[in-house]
Protein backbone atom coordinates (compact mmCIF):
# COMPACT_ATOMS: atom_id res chain seq x y z
CA UNK A 1 0.00 0.00 0.00
CA UNK A 2 1.38 3.43 -0.84
CA UNK A 3 1.91 5.90 1.95
CA UNK A 4 -0.72 8.26 0.59
CA UNK A 5 -3.41 5.57 0.73
CA UNK A 6 -2.30 4.50 4.18
CA UNK A 7 -2.53 8.01 5.56
CA UNK A 8 -5.87 8.74 3.91
CA UNK A 9 -7.28 5.55 5.45
CA UNK A 10 -6.51 6.83 8.94
CA UNK A 11 -8.89 9.61 9.70
CA UNK A 12 -8.91 12.37 12.32
CA UNK A 13 -12.35 13.45 13.40
CA UNK A 14 -13.37 16.11 15.90
CA UNK A 15 -16.78 16.23 17.54
CA UNK A 16 -17.75 19.49 19.16
CA UNK A 17 -20.80 19.96 21.35
CA UNK A 18 -21.70 23.19 23.14
CA UNK A 19 -22.36 22.82 26.88
CA UNK A 20 -25.98 23.30 28.06
CA UNK A 21 -26.44 25.37 24.92
CA UNK A 22 -29.74 27.23 25.43
CA UNK A 23 -29.09 27.61 29.17
CA UNK A 24 -25.55 28.93 28.62
CA UNK A 25 -26.85 31.58 26.20
CA UNK A 26 -29.48 32.66 28.75
CA UNK A 27 -26.86 32.82 31.52
CA UNK A 28 -24.84 35.11 29.33
CA UNK A 29 -27.83 37.42 28.82
CA UNK A 30 -28.78 37.27 32.50
CA UNK A 31 -25.55 37.09 34.51
CA UNK A 32 -27.65 37.20 37.68
CA UNK A 33 -28.71 33.60 36.96
CA UNK A 34 -25.14 32.29 36.58
CA UNK A 35 -24.58 29.14 38.60
CA UNK A 36 -28.26 28.94 39.57
CA UNK A 37 -30.52 26.10 38.46
CA UNK A 38 -31.85 27.37 35.14
CA UNK A 39 -34.46 25.60 33.04
CA UNK A 40 -35.35 26.56 29.48
CA UNK A 41 -38.56 25.21 28.00
CA UNK A 42 -41.91 26.05 26.42
CA UNK A 43 -43.24 29.44 27.42
CA UNK A 44 -41.08 29.47 30.55
CA UNK A 45 -44.11 29.05 32.81
CA UNK A 46 -43.84 25.75 34.71
CA UNK A 47 -47.55 25.79 35.56
CA UNK A 48 -48.29 25.55 31.84
CA UNK A 49 -47.79 22.64 29.51
CA UNK A 50 -44.42 22.23 27.89
CA UNK A 51 -41.19 20.27 28.20
CA UNK A 52 -37.67 21.10 29.28
CA UNK A 53 -35.50 21.94 26.26
CA UNK A 54 -32.40 22.09 28.39
CA UNK A 55 -31.30 22.64 31.96
CA UNK A 56 -28.14 24.24 33.29
CA UNK A 57 -25.68 21.89 34.99
CA UNK A 58 -26.80 23.33 38.37
CA UNK A 59 -30.36 22.21 37.55
CA UNK A 60 -29.24 18.80 36.28
CA UNK A 61 -28.11 18.01 39.83
CA UNK A 62 -31.81 17.79 40.69
CA UNK A 63 -32.32 15.15 38.02
CA UNK A 64 -33.79 17.57 35.50
CA UNK A 65 -33.37 16.44 31.91
CA UNK A 66 -34.32 17.51 28.39
CA UNK A 67 -37.76 16.24 27.42
CA UNK A 68 -39.12 16.20 30.99
CA UNK A 69 -42.46 17.99 31.52
CA UNK A 70 -41.92 21.48 32.97
CA UNK A 71 -44.32 20.65 35.79
CA UNK A 72 -42.18 17.69 36.86
CA UNK A 73 -39.09 19.89 36.71
CA UNK A 74 -40.83 22.42 38.95
CA UNK A 75 -41.68 19.70 41.48
CA UNK A 76 -38.05 18.59 41.58
CA UNK A 77 -36.63 22.08 41.85
CA UNK A 78 -39.18 24.83 42.64
CA UNK A 79 -36.44 27.39 43.25
CA UNK A 80 -35.12 27.05 39.68
CA UNK A 81 -35.37 29.95 37.24
CA UNK A 82 -37.65 29.03 34.31
CA UNK A 83 -37.22 30.84 30.99
CA UNK A 84 -39.01 30.54 27.64
CA UNK A 85 -37.29 29.18 24.53
CA UNK A 86 -35.96 32.04 22.37
CA UNK A 87 -35.26 29.99 19.30
CA UNK A 88 -34.39 32.98 17.12
CA UNK A 89 -31.60 34.01 19.47
CA UNK A 90 -30.23 30.44 19.70
CA UNK A 91 -30.16 30.21 15.90
CA UNK A 92 -28.16 33.42 15.73
CA UNK A 93 -25.61 32.09 18.23
CA UNK A 94 -25.52 28.80 16.34
CA UNK A 95 -24.66 30.66 13.13
CA UNK A 96 -21.72 32.27 14.94
CA UNK A 97 -20.62 28.80 16.10
CA UNK A 98 -20.72 27.48 12.52
CA UNK A 99 -18.64 30.41 11.25
CA UNK A 100 -15.90 29.57 13.74
CA UNK A 101 -15.97 25.89 12.75
CA UNK A 102 -15.65 26.79 9.08
CA UNK A 103 -12.34 28.49 9.83
CA UNK A 104 -10.96 25.05 10.67
CA UNK A 105 -12.33 23.03 7.75
CA UNK A 106 -15.17 22.99 5.26
CA UNK A 107 -15.72 19.28 5.97
CA UNK A 108 -18.37 19.82 8.63
CA UNK A 109 -21.42 17.73 9.43
CA UNK A 110 -23.71 19.65 11.75
CA UNK A 111 -26.21 17.91 13.99
CA UNK A 112 -28.69 20.46 15.20
CA UNK A 113 -27.75 23.88 16.48
CA UNK A 114 -24.88 23.10 18.84
CA UNK A 115 -23.12 20.00 17.60
CA UNK A 116 -20.88 19.13 14.66
CA UNK A 117 -18.30 16.70 13.33
CA UNK A 118 -15.20 18.05 11.60
CA UNK A 119 -12.99 15.92 9.38
CA UNK A 120 -9.48 17.30 9.91
CA UNK A 121 -7.60 14.37 8.37
CA UNK A 122 -5.94 16.68 5.86
CA UNK A 123 -4.73 19.19 8.47
CA UNK A 124 -1.00 19.44 9.07
CA UNK A 125 -1.31 20.27 12.78
CA UNK A 126 -2.00 17.71 15.48
CA UNK A 127 -5.68 17.02 16.09
CA UNK A 128 -5.46 17.80 19.79
CA UNK A 129 -3.92 21.23 19.03
CA UNK A 130 -6.78 22.00 16.65
CA UNK A 131 -9.31 20.86 19.24
CA UNK A 132 -7.72 23.12 21.83
CA UNK A 133 -7.75 26.12 19.44
CA UNK A 134 -11.36 25.47 18.60
CA UNK A 135 -12.33 25.58 22.26
CA UNK A 136 -10.32 28.77 22.81
CA UNK A 137 -11.96 30.52 19.88
CA UNK A 138 -15.45 29.56 21.02
CA UNK A 139 -14.60 30.84 24.48
CA UNK A 140 -13.05 34.09 23.25
CA UNK A 141 -15.53 34.95 20.50
CA UNK A 142 -18.75 33.57 21.91
CA UNK A 143 -18.04 33.63 25.65
CA UNK A 144 -19.33 30.05 25.87
CA UNK A 145 -17.81 26.64 26.54
CA UNK A 146 -17.85 23.57 24.34
CA UNK A 147 -16.81 19.98 24.88
CA UNK A 148 -14.57 18.56 22.20
CA UNK A 149 -13.69 14.98 21.38
CA UNK A 150 -11.04 13.66 19.03
CA UNK A 151 -10.94 10.20 17.52
CA UNK A 152 -10.24 8.17 14.39
CA UNK A 153 -13.96 8.16 13.48
CA UNK A 154 -17.28 9.82 14.28
CA UNK A 155 -18.33 7.22 16.82
CA UNK A 156 -15.21 7.65 18.96
CA UNK A 157 -15.05 11.44 18.56
CA UNK A 158 -18.63 11.72 19.82
CA UNK A 159 -18.01 9.39 22.75
CA UNK A 160 -14.88 11.40 23.57
CA UNK A 161 -16.66 14.76 23.64
CA UNK A 162 -19.27 13.33 25.98
CA UNK A 163 -16.79 11.76 28.40
CA UNK A 164 -15.56 14.97 29.95
CA UNK A 165 -18.55 17.30 29.78
CA UNK A 166 -18.80 20.24 30.43
CA UNK A 167 -15.83 22.15 29.02
CA UNK A 168 -13.98 18.94 28.22
CA UNK A 169 -11.29 17.97 25.77
CA UNK A 170 -10.73 14.28 25.29
CA UNK A 171 -8.83 12.17 22.79
CA UNK A 172 -9.51 8.48 22.16
CA UNK A 173 -6.55 6.79 20.50
CA UNK A 174 -7.07 3.61 18.52
CA UNK A 175 -4.83 1.70 20.94
CA UNK A 176 -7.01 2.50 23.96
CA UNK A 177 -10.43 1.87 22.43
CA UNK A 178 -11.24 -1.27 24.37
CA UNK A 179 -10.06 0.12 27.71
CA UNK A 180 -12.10 3.31 27.31
CA UNK A 181 -15.24 1.78 25.81
CA UNK A 182 -15.65 -1.44 27.82
CA UNK A 183 -16.97 0.11 31.07
CA UNK A 184 -19.38 2.51 29.33
CA UNK A 185 -23.12 1.77 29.08
CA UNK A 186 -24.25 0.66 25.60
CA UNK A 187 -26.41 3.81 25.37
CA UNK A 188 -23.22 5.84 24.78
CA UNK A 189 -22.96 4.32 21.29
CA UNK A 190 -24.35 6.30 18.37
CA UNK A 191 -27.83 5.20 17.27
CA UNK A 192 -28.36 3.11 20.41
CA UNK A 193 -31.53 4.56 21.91
CA UNK A 194 -33.91 3.51 24.64
CA UNK A 195 -35.42 0.57 22.74
CA UNK A 196 -32.12 -1.06 21.81
CA UNK A 197 -30.74 -0.42 25.30
CA UNK A 198 -33.78 -2.20 26.78
CA UNK A 199 -33.50 -5.14 24.38
CA UNK A 200 -29.80 -5.50 25.10
CA UNK A 201 -30.51 -5.34 28.83
CA UNK A 202 -32.96 -8.24 28.43
CA UNK A 203 -30.05 -10.18 26.92
CA UNK A 204 -27.93 -9.33 29.98
CA UNK A 205 -25.88 -6.77 28.06
CA UNK A 206 -25.40 -3.46 29.86
CA UNK A 207 -21.93 -2.23 29.02
CA UNK A 208 -20.02 -2.03 25.77
CA UNK A 209 -17.70 -4.63 27.32
CA UNK A 210 -20.68 -7.00 27.61
CA UNK A 211 -21.59 -6.30 23.97
CA UNK A 212 -18.05 -7.15 22.91
CA UNK A 213 -18.61 -10.75 23.97
CA UNK A 214 -21.69 -11.31 21.79
CA UNK A 215 -21.02 -13.14 18.50
CA UNK A 216 -21.86 -11.34 15.27
CA UNK A 217 -24.43 -13.97 14.28
CA UNK A 218 -26.36 -13.52 17.53
CA UNK A 219 -26.53 -9.75 17.01
CA UNK A 220 -27.63 -10.15 13.40
CA UNK A 221 -30.32 -12.66 14.41
CA UNK A 222 -31.64 -10.37 17.14
CA UNK A 223 -31.34 -6.96 15.49
CA UNK A 224 -31.30 -7.65 11.75
CA UNK A 225 -28.30 -7.85 9.44
CA UNK A 226 -27.37 -4.19 9.10
CA UNK A 227 -28.05 -2.98 12.63
CA UNK A 228 -26.55 -6.17 14.14
CA UNK A 229 -23.37 -5.60 12.13
CA UNK A 230 -23.31 -1.99 13.23
CA UNK A 231 -23.57 -2.93 16.92
CA UNK A 232 -20.77 -5.46 16.45
CA UNK A 233 -18.48 -2.88 14.82
CA UNK A 234 -19.39 -0.08 17.24
CA UNK A 235 -18.54 -2.25 20.27
CA UNK A 236 -15.04 -2.45 18.75
CA UNK A 237 -14.87 1.30 18.17
CA UNK A 238 -15.15 0.81 14.41
CA UNK A 239 -17.16 3.26 12.32
CA UNK A 240 -16.49 4.07 8.70
CA UNK A 241 -19.33 6.54 8.18
CA UNK A 242 -18.03 9.66 6.47
CA UNK A 243 -18.49 13.24 7.60
CA UNK A 244 -21.35 14.30 5.32
CA UNK A 245 -21.39 18.01 4.70
CA UNK A 246 -25.01 18.34 3.64
CA UNK A 247 -28.12 16.27 4.22
CA UNK A 248 -31.13 16.64 1.97
CA UNK A 249 -34.15 16.89 4.26
CA UNK A 250 -36.57 13.96 4.09
CA UNK A 251 -39.58 15.89 5.26
CA UNK A 252 -40.80 19.11 6.83
CA UNK A 253 -43.09 18.99 9.83
CA UNK A 254 -44.51 20.89 12.76
CA UNK A 255 -46.55 19.98 15.79
CA UNK A 256 -47.91 21.60 18.90
CA UNK A 257 -49.40 20.58 22.24
CA UNK A 258 -52.52 22.50 23.26
CA UNK A 259 -52.45 24.24 26.62
CA UNK A 260 -55.72 22.44 27.42
CA UNK A 261 -56.95 19.29 25.64
CA UNK A 262 -59.57 20.25 23.08
CA UNK A 263 -62.55 18.94 21.10
CA UNK A 264 -62.82 22.23 19.20
CA UNK A 265 -62.47 21.21 15.56
CA UNK A 266 -62.23 24.82 14.41
CA UNK A 267 -59.25 25.38 16.67
CA UNK A 268 -57.57 22.21 15.34
CA UNK A 269 -58.17 23.39 11.77
CA UNK A 270 -56.81 26.85 12.52
CA UNK A 271 -53.62 25.38 13.95
CA UNK A 272 -53.21 23.05 10.97
CA UNK A 273 -53.83 25.88 8.55
CA UNK A 274 -51.06 27.84 10.29
CA UNK A 275 -48.76 24.83 9.91
CA UNK A 276 -49.56 24.67 6.18
CA UNK A 277 -48.43 28.27 5.72
CA UNK A 278 -45.26 27.67 7.70
CA UNK A 279 -44.39 24.41 5.93
CA UNK A 280 -45.06 25.86 2.48
CA UNK A 281 -42.65 28.67 3.32
CA UNK A 282 -40.02 26.08 4.33
CA UNK A 283 -40.64 24.00 1.21
CA UNK A 284 -40.32 27.01 -1.08
CA UNK A 285 -37.22 28.35 0.65
CA UNK A 286 -35.51 25.01 0.09
CA UNK A 287 -36.86 24.65 -3.45
CA UNK A 288 -38.85 21.52 -2.59
CA UNK A 289 -42.27 20.09 -3.37
CA UNK A 290 -43.84 17.35 -1.29
CA UNK A 291 -46.00 14.39 -2.23
CA UNK A 292 -47.24 12.95 1.05
CA UNK A 293 -49.27 14.81 3.65
CA UNK A 294 -49.50 13.29 7.14
CA UNK A 295 -51.68 14.54 9.97
CA UNK A 296 -50.88 13.41 13.50
CA UNK A 297 -53.19 13.55 16.48
CA UNK A 298 -52.45 12.64 20.07
CA UNK A 299 -55.45 12.20 22.31
CA UNK A 300 -55.60 13.11 25.98
CA UNK A 301 -54.70 9.53 26.95
CA UNK A 302 -51.47 9.94 24.89
CA UNK A 303 -52.51 7.43 22.21
CA UNK A 304 -51.11 8.82 18.97
CA UNK A 305 -52.53 8.27 15.49
CA UNK A 306 -51.40 9.35 12.03
CA UNK A 307 -53.27 9.43 8.73
CA UNK A 308 -51.44 10.05 5.48
CA UNK A 309 -52.24 10.50 1.82
CA UNK A 310 -49.96 10.73 -1.19
CA UNK A 311 -50.78 13.06 -4.04
CA UNK A 312 -50.36 11.96 -7.65
CA UNK A 313 -47.92 14.84 -8.12
CA UNK A 314 -45.69 16.73 -5.72
CA UNK A 315 -46.80 20.21 -4.70
CA UNK A 316 -45.92 23.33 -2.76
CA UNK A 317 -49.41 24.79 -2.99
CA UNK A 318 -50.93 25.75 0.38
CA UNK A 319 -54.42 25.17 -1.00
CA UNK A 320 -53.70 21.63 -2.20
CA UNK A 321 -51.97 20.70 1.05
CA UNK A 322 -54.73 22.18 3.19
CA UNK A 323 -57.37 20.33 1.13
CA UNK A 324 -55.49 17.12 1.90
CA UNK A 325 -55.53 18.01 5.60
CA UNK A 326 -59.30 18.56 5.47
CA UNK A 327 -59.75 15.23 3.70
CA UNK A 328 -57.63 13.42 6.31
CA UNK A 329 -59.28 14.90 9.42
CA UNK A 330 -62.55 12.87 9.21
CA UNK A 331 -60.41 9.70 9.35
CA UNK A 332 -59.74 10.47 13.03
CA UNK A 333 -62.15 10.11 15.92
CA UNK A 334 -62.92 13.80 16.42
CA UNK A 335 -65.22 13.31 19.38
CA UNK A 336 -62.25 12.57 21.65
CA UNK A 337 -60.20 15.22 23.41
CA UNK A 338 -57.05 16.15 21.51
CA UNK A 339 -53.76 16.93 23.22
CA UNK A 340 -51.42 17.43 20.28
CA UNK A 341 -51.75 18.01 16.56
CA UNK A 342 -49.05 17.78 13.91
CA UNK A 343 -48.55 18.05 10.17
CA UNK A 344 -45.79 16.64 8.00
CA UNK A 345 -45.05 16.93 4.30
CA UNK A 346 -42.73 14.20 2.97
CA UNK A 347 -41.85 12.50 -0.32
CA UNK A 348 -39.85 15.60 -1.21
CA UNK A 349 -38.69 16.39 -4.70
CA UNK A 350 -36.34 19.19 -5.70
CA UNK A 351 -38.25 21.64 -7.80
CA UNK A 352 -36.81 22.18 -11.28
CA UNK A 353 -35.64 25.78 -11.34
P1 LIG B 1 -27.70 18.92 23.70
O1 LIG B 1 -26.35 19.16 23.11
O2 LIG B 1 -28.21 17.53 23.76
O3 LIG B 1 -27.75 19.47 25.19
P2 LIG B 1 -27.08 20.74 25.84
O4 LIG B 1 -26.20 21.47 24.88
O5 LIG B 1 -28.16 21.57 26.46
O6 LIG B 1 -26.25 20.11 27.01
P3 LIG B 1 -24.90 19.27 26.96
O7 LIG B 1 -24.50 19.17 25.52
O8 LIG B 1 -23.94 20.08 27.77
O9 LIG B 1 -25.24 17.96 27.57
O10 LIG B 1 -28.77 19.79 22.94
C1 LIG B 1 -28.48 21.09 22.44
C2 LIG B 1 -29.67 22.01 22.58
O11 LIG B 1 -30.79 21.44 21.90
C3 LIG B 1 -30.10 22.19 24.02
O12 LIG B 1 -29.46 23.27 24.67
C4 LIG B 1 -31.59 22.41 23.89
C5 LIG B 1 -31.98 21.69 22.63
N1 LIG B 1 -32.69 20.44 22.97
C6 LIG B 1 -34.08 20.43 22.99
O13 LIG B 1 -34.71 21.47 22.73
N2 LIG B 1 -34.73 19.27 23.33
C7 LIG B 1 -34.06 18.11 23.64
O14 LIG B 1 -34.70 17.07 23.95
C8 LIG B 1 -32.62 18.12 23.60
C9 LIG B 1 -31.84 16.87 23.93
C10 LIG B 1 -32.00 19.30 23.25
MG1 LIG C 1 -24.76 20.46 23.74
Short mmCIF file of C-alpha atoms in Angstrom, two decimals, residues 166-315:
data_model
loop_
_atom_site.label_atom_id
_atom_site.label_comp_id
_atom_site.label_asym_id
_atom_site.label_seq_id
_atom_site.Cartn_x
_atom_site.Cartn_y
_atom_site.Cartn_z
CA UNK A 166 -18.80 20.24 30.43
CA UNK A 167 -15.83 22.15 29.02
CA UNK A 168 -13.98 18.94 28.22
CA UNK A 169 -11.29 17.97 25.77
CA UNK A 170 -10.73 14.28 25.29
CA UNK A 171 -8.83 12.17 22.79
CA UNK A 172 -9.51 8.48 22.16
CA UNK A 173 -6.55 6.79 20.50
CA UNK A 174 -7.07 3.61 18.52
CA UNK A 175 -4.83 1.70 20.94
CA UNK A 176 -7.01 2.50 23.96
CA UNK A 177 -10.43 1.87 22.43
CA UNK A 178 -11.24 -1.27 24.37
CA UNK A 179 -10.06 0.12 27.71
CA UNK A 180 -12.10 3.31 27.31
CA UNK A 181 -15.24 1.78 25.81
CA UNK A 182 -15.65 -1.44 27.82
CA UNK A 183 -16.97 0.11 31.07
CA UNK A 184 -19.38 2.51 29.33
CA UNK A 185 -23.12 1.77 29.08
CA UNK A 186 -24.25 0.66 25.60
CA UNK A 187 -26.41 3.81 25.37
CA UNK A 188 -23.22 5.84 24.78
CA UNK A 189 -22.96 4.32 21.29
CA UNK A 190 -24.35 6.30 18.37
CA UNK A 191 -27.83 5.20 17.27
CA UNK A 192 -28.36 3.11 20.41
CA UNK A 193 -31.53 4.56 21.91
CA UNK A 194 -33.91 3.51 24.64
CA UNK A 195 -35.42 0.57 22.74
CA UNK A 196 -32.12 -1.06 21.81
CA UNK A 197 -30.74 -0.42 25.30
CA UNK A 198 -33.78 -2.20 26.78
CA UNK A 199 -33.50 -5.14 24.38
CA UNK A 200 -29.80 -5.50 25.10
CA UNK A 201 -30.51 -5.34 28.83
CA UNK A 202 -32.96 -8.24 28.43
CA UNK A 203 -30.05 -10.18 26.92
CA UNK A 204 -27.93 -9.33 29.98
CA UNK A 205 -25.88 -6.77 28.06
CA UNK A 206 -25.40 -3.46 29.86
CA UNK A 207 -21.93 -2.23 29.02
CA UNK A 208 -20.02 -2.03 25.77
CA UNK A 209 -17.70 -4.63 27.32
CA UNK A 210 -20.68 -7.00 27.61
CA UNK A 211 -21.59 -6.30 23.97
CA UNK A 212 -18.05 -7.15 22.91
CA UNK A 213 -18.61 -10.75 23.97
CA UNK A 214 -21.69 -11.31 21.79
CA UNK A 215 -21.02 -13.14 18.50
CA UNK A 216 -21.86 -11.34 15.27
CA UNK A 217 -24.43 -13.97 14.28
CA UNK A 218 -26.36 -13.52 17.53
CA UNK A 219 -26.53 -9.75 17.01
CA UNK A 220 -27.63 -10.15 13.40
CA UNK A 221 -30.32 -12.66 14.41
CA UNK A 222 -31.64 -10.37 17.14
CA UNK A 223 -31.34 -6.96 15.49
CA UNK A 224 -31.30 -7.65 11.75
CA UNK A 225 -28.30 -7.85 9.44
CA UNK A 226 -27.37 -4.19 9.10
CA UNK A 227 -28.05 -2.98 12.63
CA UNK A 228 -26.55 -6.17 14.14
CA UNK A 229 -23.37 -5.60 12.13
CA UNK A 230 -23.31 -1.99 13.23
CA UNK A 231 -23.57 -2.93 16.92
CA UNK A 232 -20.77 -5.46 16.45
CA UNK A 233 -18.48 -2.88 14.82
CA UNK A 234 -19.39 -0.08 17.24
CA UNK A 235 -18.54 -2.25 20.27
CA UNK A 236 -15.04 -2.45 18.75
CA UNK A 237 -14.87 1.30 18.17
CA UNK A 238 -15.15 0.81 14.41
CA UNK A 239 -17.16 3.26 12.32
CA UNK A 240 -16.49 4.07 8.70
CA UNK A 241 -19.33 6.54 8.18
CA UNK A 242 -18.03 9.66 6.47
CA UNK A 243 -18.49 13.24 7.60
CA UNK A 244 -21.35 14.30 5.32
CA UNK A 245 -21.39 18.01 4.70
CA UNK A 246 -25.01 18.34 3.64
CA UNK A 247 -28.12 16.27 4.22
CA UNK A 248 -31.13 16.64 1.97
CA UNK A 249 -34.15 16.89 4.26
CA UNK A 250 -36.57 13.96 4.09
CA UNK A 251 -39.58 15.89 5.26
CA UNK A 252 -40.80 19.11 6.83
CA UNK A 253 -43.09 18.99 9.83
CA UNK A 254 -44.51 20.89 12.76
CA UNK A 255 -46.55 19.98 15.79
CA UNK A 256 -47.91 21.60 18.90
CA UNK A 257 -49.40 20.58 22.24
CA UNK A 258 -52.52 22.50 23.26
CA UNK A 259 -52.45 24.24 26.62
CA UNK A 260 -55.72 22.44 27.42
CA UNK A 261 -56.95 19.29 25.64
CA UNK A 262 -59.57 20.25 23.08
CA UNK A 263 -62.55 18.94 21.10
CA UNK A 264 -62.82 22.23 19.20
CA UNK A 265 -62.47 21.21 15.56
CA UNK A 266 -62.23 24.82 14.41
CA UNK A 267 -59.25 25.38 16.67
CA UNK A 268 -57.57 22.21 15.34
CA UNK A 269 -58.17 23.39 11.77
CA UNK A 270 -56.81 26.85 12.52
CA UNK A 271 -53.62 25.38 13.95
CA UNK A 272 -53.21 23.05 10.97
CA UNK A 273 -53.83 25.88 8.55
CA UNK A 274 -51.06 27.84 10.29
CA UNK A 275 -48.76 24.83 9.91
CA UNK A 276 -49.56 24.67 6.18
CA UNK A 277 -48.43 28.27 5.72
CA UNK A 278 -45.26 27.67 7.70
CA UNK A 279 -44.39 24.41 5.93
CA UNK A 280 -45.06 25.86 2.48
CA UNK A 281 -42.65 28.67 3.32
CA UNK A 282 -40.02 26.08 4.33
CA UNK A 283 -40.64 24.00 1.21
CA UNK A 284 -40.32 27.01 -1.08
CA UNK A 285 -37.22 28.35 0.65
CA UNK A 286 -35.51 25.01 0.09
CA UNK A 287 -36.86 24.65 -3.45
CA UNK A 288 -38.85 21.52 -2.59
CA UNK A 289 -42.27 20.09 -3.37
CA UNK A 290 -43.84 17.35 -1.29
CA UNK A 291 -46.00 14.39 -2.23
CA UNK A 292 -47.24 12.95 1.05
CA UNK A 293 -49.27 14.81 3.65
CA UNK A 294 -49.50 13.29 7.14
CA UNK A 295 -51.68 14.54 9.97
CA UNK A 296 -50.88 13.41 13.50
CA UNK A 297 -53.19 13.55 16.48
CA UNK A 298 -52.45 12.64 20.07
CA UNK A 299 -55.45 12.20 22.31
CA UNK A 300 -55.60 13.11 25.98
CA UNK A 301 -54.70 9.53 26.95
CA UNK A 302 -51.47 9.94 24.89
CA UNK A 303 -52.51 7.43 22.21
CA UNK A 304 -51.11 8.82 18.97
CA UNK A 305 -52.53 8.27 15.49
CA UNK A 306 -51.40 9.35 12.03
CA UNK A 307 -53.27 9.43 8.73
CA UNK A 308 -51.44 10.05 5.48
CA UNK A 309 -52.24 10.50 1.82
CA UNK A 310 -49.96 10.73 -1.19
CA UNK A 311 -50.78 13.06 -4.04
CA UNK A 312 -50.36 11.96 -7.65
CA UNK A 313 -47.92 14.84 -8.12
CA UNK A 314 -45.69 16.73 -5.72
CA UNK A 315 -46.80 20.21 -4.70
#
